[in-house]
Coordinates of C-alpha atoms and ligand atoms in Angstrom, one line a residue:
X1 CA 19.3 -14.2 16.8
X2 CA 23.0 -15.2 17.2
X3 CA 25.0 -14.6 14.6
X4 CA 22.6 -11.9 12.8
X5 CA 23.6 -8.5 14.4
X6 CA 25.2 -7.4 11.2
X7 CA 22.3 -8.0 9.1
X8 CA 20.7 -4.5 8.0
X9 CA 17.2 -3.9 10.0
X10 CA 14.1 -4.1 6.9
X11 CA 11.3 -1.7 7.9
X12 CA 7.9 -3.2 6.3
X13 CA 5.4 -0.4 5.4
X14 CA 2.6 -2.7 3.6
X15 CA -0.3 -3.6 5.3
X16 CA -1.1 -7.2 5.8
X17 CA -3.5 -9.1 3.6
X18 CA -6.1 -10.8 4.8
X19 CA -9.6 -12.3 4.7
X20 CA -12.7 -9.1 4.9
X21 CA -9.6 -6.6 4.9
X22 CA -10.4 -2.8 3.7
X23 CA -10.3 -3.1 0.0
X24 CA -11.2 0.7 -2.5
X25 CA -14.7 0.2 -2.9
X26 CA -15.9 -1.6 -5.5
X27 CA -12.8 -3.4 -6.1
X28 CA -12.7 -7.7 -5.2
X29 CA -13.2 -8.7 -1.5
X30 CA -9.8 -10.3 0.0
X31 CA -10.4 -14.1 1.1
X32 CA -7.5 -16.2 2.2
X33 CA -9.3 -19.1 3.6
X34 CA -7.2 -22.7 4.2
X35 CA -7.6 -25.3 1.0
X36 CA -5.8 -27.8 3.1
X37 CA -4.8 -28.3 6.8
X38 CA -1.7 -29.5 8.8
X39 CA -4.8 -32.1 10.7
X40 CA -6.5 -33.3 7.4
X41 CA -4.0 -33.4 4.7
X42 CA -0.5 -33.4 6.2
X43 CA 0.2 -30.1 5.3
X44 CA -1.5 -26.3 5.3
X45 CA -2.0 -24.6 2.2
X46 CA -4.6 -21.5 1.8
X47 CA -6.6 -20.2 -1.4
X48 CA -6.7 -16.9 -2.2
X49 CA -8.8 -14.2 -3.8
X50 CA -7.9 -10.6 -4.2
X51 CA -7.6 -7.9 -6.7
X52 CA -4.7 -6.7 -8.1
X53 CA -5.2 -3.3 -6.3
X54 CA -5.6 -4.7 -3.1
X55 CA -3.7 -3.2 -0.1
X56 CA -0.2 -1.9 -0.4
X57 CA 0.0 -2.4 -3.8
X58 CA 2.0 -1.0 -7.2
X59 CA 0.3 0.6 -9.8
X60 CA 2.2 -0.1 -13.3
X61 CA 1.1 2.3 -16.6
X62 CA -1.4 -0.3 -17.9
X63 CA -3.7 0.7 -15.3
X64 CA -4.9 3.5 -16.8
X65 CA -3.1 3.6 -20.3
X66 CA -3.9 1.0 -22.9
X67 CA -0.8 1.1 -24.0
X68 CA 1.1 1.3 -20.8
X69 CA 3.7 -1.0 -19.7
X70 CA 2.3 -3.8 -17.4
X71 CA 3.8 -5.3 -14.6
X72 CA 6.2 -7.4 -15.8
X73 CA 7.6 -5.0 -18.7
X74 CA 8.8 -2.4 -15.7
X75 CA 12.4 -2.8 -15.0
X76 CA 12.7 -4.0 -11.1
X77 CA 15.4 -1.2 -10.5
X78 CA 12.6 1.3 -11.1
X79 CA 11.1 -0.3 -7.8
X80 CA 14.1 0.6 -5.8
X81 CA 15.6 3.8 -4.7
X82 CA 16.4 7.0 -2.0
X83 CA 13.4 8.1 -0.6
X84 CA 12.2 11.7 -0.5
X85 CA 9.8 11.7 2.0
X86 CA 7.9 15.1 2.0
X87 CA 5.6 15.3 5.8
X88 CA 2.6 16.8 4.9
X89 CA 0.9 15.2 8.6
X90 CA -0.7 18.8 8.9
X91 CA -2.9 18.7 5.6
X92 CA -6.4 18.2 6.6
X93 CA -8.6 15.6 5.3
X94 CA -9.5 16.0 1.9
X95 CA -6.9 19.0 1.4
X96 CA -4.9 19.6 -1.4
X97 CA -0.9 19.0 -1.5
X98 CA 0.5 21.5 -3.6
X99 CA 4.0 22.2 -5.1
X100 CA 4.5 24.7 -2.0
X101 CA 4.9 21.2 -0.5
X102 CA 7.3 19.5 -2.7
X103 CA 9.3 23.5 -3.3
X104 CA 11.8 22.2 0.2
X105 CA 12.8 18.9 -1.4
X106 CA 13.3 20.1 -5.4
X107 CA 16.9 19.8 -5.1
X108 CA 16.5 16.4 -4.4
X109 CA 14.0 15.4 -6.9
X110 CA 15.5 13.8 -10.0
X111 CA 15.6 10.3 -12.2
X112 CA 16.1 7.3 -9.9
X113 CA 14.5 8.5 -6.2
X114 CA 11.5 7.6 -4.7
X115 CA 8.8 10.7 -3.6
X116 CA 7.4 9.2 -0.6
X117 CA 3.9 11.6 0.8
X118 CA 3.9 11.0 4.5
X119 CA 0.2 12.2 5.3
X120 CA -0.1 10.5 8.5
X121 CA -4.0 9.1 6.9
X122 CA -2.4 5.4 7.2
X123 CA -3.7 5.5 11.0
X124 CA -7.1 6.0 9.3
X125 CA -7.0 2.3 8.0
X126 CA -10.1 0.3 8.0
X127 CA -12.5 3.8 9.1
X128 CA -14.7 4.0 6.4
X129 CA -13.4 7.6 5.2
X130 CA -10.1 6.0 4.6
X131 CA -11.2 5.8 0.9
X132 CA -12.5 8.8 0.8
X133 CA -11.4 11.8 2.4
X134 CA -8.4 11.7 2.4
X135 CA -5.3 14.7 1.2
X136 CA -4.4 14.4 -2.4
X137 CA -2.3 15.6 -4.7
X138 CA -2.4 18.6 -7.3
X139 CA -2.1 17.7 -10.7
X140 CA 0.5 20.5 -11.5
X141 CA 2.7 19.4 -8.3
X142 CA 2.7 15.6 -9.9
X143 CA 3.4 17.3 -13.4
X144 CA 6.4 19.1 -11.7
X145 CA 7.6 15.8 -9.9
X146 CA 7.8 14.1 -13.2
X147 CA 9.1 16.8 -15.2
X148 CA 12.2 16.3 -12.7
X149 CA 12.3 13.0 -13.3
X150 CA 11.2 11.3 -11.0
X151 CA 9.3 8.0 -11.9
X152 CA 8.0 6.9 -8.6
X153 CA 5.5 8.0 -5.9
X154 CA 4.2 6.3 -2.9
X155 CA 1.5 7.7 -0.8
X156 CA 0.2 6.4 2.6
X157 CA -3.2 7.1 1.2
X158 CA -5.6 5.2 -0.6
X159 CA -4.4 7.4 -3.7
X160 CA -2.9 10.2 -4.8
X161 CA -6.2 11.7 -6.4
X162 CA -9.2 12.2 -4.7
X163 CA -11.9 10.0 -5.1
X164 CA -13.6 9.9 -8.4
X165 CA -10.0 11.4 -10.0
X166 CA -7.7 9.9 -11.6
X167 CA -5.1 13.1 -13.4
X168 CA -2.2 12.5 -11.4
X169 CA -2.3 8.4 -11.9
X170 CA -2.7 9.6 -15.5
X171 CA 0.5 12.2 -15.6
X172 CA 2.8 9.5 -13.5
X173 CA 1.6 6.4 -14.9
X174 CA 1.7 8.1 -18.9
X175 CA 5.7 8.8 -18.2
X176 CA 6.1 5.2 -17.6
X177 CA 6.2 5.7 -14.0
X178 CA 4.5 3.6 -10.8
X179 CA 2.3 4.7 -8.4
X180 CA 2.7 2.8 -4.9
X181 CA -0.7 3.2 -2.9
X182 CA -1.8 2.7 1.2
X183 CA 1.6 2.4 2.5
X184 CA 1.9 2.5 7.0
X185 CA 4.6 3.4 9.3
X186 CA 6.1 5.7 7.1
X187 CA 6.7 8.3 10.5
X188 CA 9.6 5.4 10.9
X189 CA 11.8 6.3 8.1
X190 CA 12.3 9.6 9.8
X191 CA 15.1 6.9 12.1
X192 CA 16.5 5.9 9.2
X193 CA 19.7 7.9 7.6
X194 CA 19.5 7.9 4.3
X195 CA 16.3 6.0 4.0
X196 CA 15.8 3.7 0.7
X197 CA 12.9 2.1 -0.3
X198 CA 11.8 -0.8 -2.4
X199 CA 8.6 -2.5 -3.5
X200 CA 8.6 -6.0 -4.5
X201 CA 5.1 -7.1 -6.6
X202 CA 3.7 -10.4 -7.2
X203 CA 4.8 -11.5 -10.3
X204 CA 1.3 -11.0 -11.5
X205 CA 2.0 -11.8 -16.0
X206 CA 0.7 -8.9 -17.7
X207 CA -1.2 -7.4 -14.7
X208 CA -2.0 -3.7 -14.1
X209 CA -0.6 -3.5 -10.8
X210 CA -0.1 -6.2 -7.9
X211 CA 0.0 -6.4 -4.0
X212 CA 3.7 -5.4 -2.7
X213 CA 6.2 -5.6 0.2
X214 CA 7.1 -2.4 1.1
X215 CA 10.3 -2.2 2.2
X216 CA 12.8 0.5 4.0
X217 CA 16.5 0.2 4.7
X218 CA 19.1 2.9 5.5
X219 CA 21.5 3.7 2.6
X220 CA 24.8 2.7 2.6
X221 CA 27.0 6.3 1.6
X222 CA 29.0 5.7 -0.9
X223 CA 32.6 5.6 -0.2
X224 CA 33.5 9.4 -1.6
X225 CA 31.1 10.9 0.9
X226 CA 32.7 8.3 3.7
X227 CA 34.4 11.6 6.7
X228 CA 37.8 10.1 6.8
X229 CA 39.3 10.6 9.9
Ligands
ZN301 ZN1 -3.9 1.1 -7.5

């Protein structure tokens, strides 16, 4: 497009919503069906139903705390950050990922990035394991995460428990952090330099999570760390 080469390149890691999509079972069925059409009422305009969990989506303290911010009590710069992304690809399904994971990035884990598990089980999408069997992580590496400071972590997974669990929601979520859950494509932030992330939620009023854009974009440095020439 003429006129847009200087525009910085968004990478979108959230899957798309739509109707009969893979939703955590037992949670609401998605339906985006039209309510009116371009032929029958001038214009096109869908209805939809889904829960507030439902695909890439942000998980906010209420979800598992009673008295846990909701949605719209978290500060949107939470939302934003660096990403650490830590490949685990090579944990097997089901398979724990432990501090001995996190240990190479600790010098980068502190208040304001985002830890980002890239387990590669995103290509598992709509297999009917997706939900279930897939790596998770320890309870004392999530402890250690948050003890850094760290508030957010995304995961490429349907969670980061294993089914039937929910300890590490419970450590992240009860320091006022987020949780971001079934992110894709996070094997392209690896062409990114410096890759930040952000995660934008329906403005959902006093909801315990919401649907999100998941974006990427490489970091601008800032001008001290600029090689002069
Ligand atoms: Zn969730």
């Amino acid at each position: 497009m003429p006129g847009h080469d200087a525009v910085v390149a968004l990478l979108d890691l959230s899957h798309p919503l739509t109707t009969g999509m893979p939703v955590h079972p037992g949670d609401p069925e998605v339906r985006a069906v039209p309510a009116a059409t371009l032929e029958r009422d001038g214009c096109n305009v869908l209805a939809v139903g889904l829960g507030s969990h439902t695909g890439t989506h942000l998980d906010a303290p209420f979800h598992v705390h009673a008295d846990g911010a909701r949605l719209d009590e978290l500060p949107l710069e939470l939302l934003t950050g660096p990403a650490v992304v830590v490949d685990v690809q090579g944990c097997a399904p089901g398979s724990a990922i432990g501090w001995e994971h996190l240990a190479p990035h600790a010098g980068r884990l502190r208040p304001g990035v985002v830890v980002l598990l890239h387990t590669g089980w995103s290509a598992r999408w709509g297999e009917p394991r997706y939900f279930a069997d897939h790596p998770w992580l320890t309870t004392d590496a999530a402890r250690r995460i948050v003890a850094a400071g760290v508030r957010v972590l995304g995961v490429d997974t349907a969670s980061p428990d294993p089914a039937g669990s929910l300890d590490v929601h419970r450590v992240v979520l009860g320091a006022g952090g987020v949780i971001v859950e079934n992110l894709t494509g996070l094997a392209r932030l690896a062409t990114l330099p410096d890759p930040h992330v952000g995660f934008f939620p329906l403005p959902l009023a006093g909801a315990d999570g919401a649907p999100v854009r998941a974006l990427a974009w490489p970091g601008t440095p800032a001008a001290g760390q600029v090689d002069m020439p």
